Tab-separated table of C-alpha atoms in Angstrom:
chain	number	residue	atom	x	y	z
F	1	UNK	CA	-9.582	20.865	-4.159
F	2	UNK	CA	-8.798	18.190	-1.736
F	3	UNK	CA	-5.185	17.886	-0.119
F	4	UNK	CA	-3.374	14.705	0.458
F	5	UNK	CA	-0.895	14.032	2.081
F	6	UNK	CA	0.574	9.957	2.461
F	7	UNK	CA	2.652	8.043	4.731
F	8	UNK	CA	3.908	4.763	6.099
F	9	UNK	CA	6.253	4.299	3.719
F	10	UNK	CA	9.976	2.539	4.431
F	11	UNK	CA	12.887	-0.054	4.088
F	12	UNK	CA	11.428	-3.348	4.369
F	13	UNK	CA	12.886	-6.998	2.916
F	14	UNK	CA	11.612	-8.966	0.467
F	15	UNK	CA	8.782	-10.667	1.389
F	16	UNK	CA	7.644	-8.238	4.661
F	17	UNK	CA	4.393	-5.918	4.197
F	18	UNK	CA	3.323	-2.586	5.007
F	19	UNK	CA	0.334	-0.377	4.897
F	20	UNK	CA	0.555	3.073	3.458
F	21	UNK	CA	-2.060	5.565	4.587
F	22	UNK	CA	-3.250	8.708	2.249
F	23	UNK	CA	-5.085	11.075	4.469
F	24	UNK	CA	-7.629	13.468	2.706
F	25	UNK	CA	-8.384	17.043	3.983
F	26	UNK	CA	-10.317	19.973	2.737
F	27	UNK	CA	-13.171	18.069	0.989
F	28	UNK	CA	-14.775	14.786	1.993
F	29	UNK	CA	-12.874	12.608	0.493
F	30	UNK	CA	-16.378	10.094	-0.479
F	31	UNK	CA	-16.958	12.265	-3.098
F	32	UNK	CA	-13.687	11.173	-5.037
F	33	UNK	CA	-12.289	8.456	-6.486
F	34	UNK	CA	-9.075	7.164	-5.470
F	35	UNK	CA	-5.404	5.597	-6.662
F	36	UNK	CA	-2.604	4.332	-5.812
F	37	UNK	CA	0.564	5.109	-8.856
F	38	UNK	CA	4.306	4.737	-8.222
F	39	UNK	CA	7.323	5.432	-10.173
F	40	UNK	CA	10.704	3.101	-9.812
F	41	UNK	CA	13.638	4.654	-10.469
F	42	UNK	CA	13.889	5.501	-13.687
F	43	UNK	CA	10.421	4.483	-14.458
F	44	UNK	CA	7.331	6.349	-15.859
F	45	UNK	CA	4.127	6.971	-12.992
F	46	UNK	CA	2.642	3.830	-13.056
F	47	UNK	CA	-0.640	2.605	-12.009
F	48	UNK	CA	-0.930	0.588	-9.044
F	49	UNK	CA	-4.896	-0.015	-7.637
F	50	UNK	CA	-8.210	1.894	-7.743
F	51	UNK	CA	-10.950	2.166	-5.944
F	52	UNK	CA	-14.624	3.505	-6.352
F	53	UNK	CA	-16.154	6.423	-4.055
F	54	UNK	CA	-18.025	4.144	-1.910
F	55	UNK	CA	-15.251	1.256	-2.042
F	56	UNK	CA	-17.301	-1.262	-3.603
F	57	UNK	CA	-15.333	-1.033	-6.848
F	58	UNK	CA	-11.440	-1.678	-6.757
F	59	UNK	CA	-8.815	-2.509	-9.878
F	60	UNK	CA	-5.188	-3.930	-9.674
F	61	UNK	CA	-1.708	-3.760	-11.568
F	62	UNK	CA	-1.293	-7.069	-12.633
F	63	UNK	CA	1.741	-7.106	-11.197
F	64	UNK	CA	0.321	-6.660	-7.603
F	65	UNK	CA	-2.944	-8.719	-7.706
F	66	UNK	CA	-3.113	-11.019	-5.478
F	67	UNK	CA	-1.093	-8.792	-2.999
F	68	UNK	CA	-1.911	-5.518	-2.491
F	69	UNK	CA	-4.956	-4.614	-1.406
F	70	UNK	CA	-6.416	-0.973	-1.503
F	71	UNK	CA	-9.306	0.506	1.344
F	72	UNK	CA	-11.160	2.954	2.431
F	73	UNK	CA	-12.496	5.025	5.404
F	74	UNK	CA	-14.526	7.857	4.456
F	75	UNK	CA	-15.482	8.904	7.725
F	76	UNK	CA	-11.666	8.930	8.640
F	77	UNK	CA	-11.281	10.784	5.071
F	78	UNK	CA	-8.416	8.533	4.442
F	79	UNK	CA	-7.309	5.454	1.961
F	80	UNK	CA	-5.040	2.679	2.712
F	81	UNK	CA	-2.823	0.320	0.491
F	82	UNK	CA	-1.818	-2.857	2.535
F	83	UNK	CA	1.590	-4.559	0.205
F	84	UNK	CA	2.111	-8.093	1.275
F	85	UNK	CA	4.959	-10.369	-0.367
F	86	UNK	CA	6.747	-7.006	-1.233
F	87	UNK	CA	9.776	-7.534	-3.751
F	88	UNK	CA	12.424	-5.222	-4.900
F	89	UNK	CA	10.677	-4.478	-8.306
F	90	UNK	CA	7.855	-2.568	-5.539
F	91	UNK	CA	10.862	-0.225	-5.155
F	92	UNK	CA	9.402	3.253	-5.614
F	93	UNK	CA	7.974	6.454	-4.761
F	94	UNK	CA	4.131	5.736	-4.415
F	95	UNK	CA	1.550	8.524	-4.776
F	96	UNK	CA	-2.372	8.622	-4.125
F	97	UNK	CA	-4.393	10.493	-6.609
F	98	UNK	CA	-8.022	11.861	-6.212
F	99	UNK	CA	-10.699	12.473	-8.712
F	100	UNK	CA	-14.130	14.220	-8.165
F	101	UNK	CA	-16.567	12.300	-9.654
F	102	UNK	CA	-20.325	11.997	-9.334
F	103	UNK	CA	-20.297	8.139	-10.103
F	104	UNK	CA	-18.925	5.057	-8.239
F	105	UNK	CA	-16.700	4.418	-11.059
F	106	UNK	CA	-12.738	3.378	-11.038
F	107	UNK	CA	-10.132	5.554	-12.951
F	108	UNK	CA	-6.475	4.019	-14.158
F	109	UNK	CA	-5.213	6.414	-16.378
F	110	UNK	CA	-3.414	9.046	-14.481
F	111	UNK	CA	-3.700	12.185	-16.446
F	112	UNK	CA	-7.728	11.359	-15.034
F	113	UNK	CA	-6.356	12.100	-11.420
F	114	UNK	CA	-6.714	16.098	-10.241
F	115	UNK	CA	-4.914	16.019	-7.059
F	116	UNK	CA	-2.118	14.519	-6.162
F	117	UNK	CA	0.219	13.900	-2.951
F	118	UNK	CA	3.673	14.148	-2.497
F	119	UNK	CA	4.523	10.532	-2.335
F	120	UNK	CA	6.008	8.415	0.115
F	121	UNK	CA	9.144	6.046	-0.665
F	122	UNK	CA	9.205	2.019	-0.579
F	123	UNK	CA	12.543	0.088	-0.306
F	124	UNK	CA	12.597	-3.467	-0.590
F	125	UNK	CA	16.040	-4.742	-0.059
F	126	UNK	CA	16.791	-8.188	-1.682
């Protein structure tokens, strides 16, 4: 089972950006797919973007189309969320997920996820 383990998170204002990493070990990480969820406070786990073993494939949250944008680097075993135009409904604890699969498919639902980090917290201040 792969590990993860994310970072980059912070206190940033409305409107700034930042880039959270999710960095893979124990498996290569091109044989999973990969998500981005967070949960506001008191919020359910929401989904937030997807993307596709070989990257080709990614899916958004409507409510961060247009904004955030989710990578790739197998060879660095690690996958990236870049959040642009944060606000403070961002607010929350944001997780990456991985999923074995054997096709270059996307995955939303996360009870379809079977590893999971420990999340990293975003703070948008008004």
């Amino acid at each position: 089972q792969v590990q993860l383990v994310e970072s980059g998170g912070g206190l940033v204002q409305a409107g700034g950006s930042l880039r959270l990493s999710c960095a893979a070990s124990g498996r290569p990480l091109g044989s999973y797919v990969m998500g981005w969820f967070r949960q506001g406070p008191g919020k359910e786990r929401e989904f937030v973007a997807a993307i596709s073993r070989s990257g080709a494939k990614t899916s958004y949250a409507t409510a961060v189309k247009g904004r955030f944008t989710i990578s790739r680097d197998n060879g660095k075993n690690t996958v990236y969320l870049q959040m642009n135009s944060l606000a403070p409904e961002d607010t929350a604890v944001y997780y990456c997920a991985a999923r074995f699969d054997t096709f270059d498919i996307l995955w939303i639902d996360p009870t379809n996820y079977d590893s999971w980090g420990q999340g990293t917290q975003v703070t948008v201040s008004s």
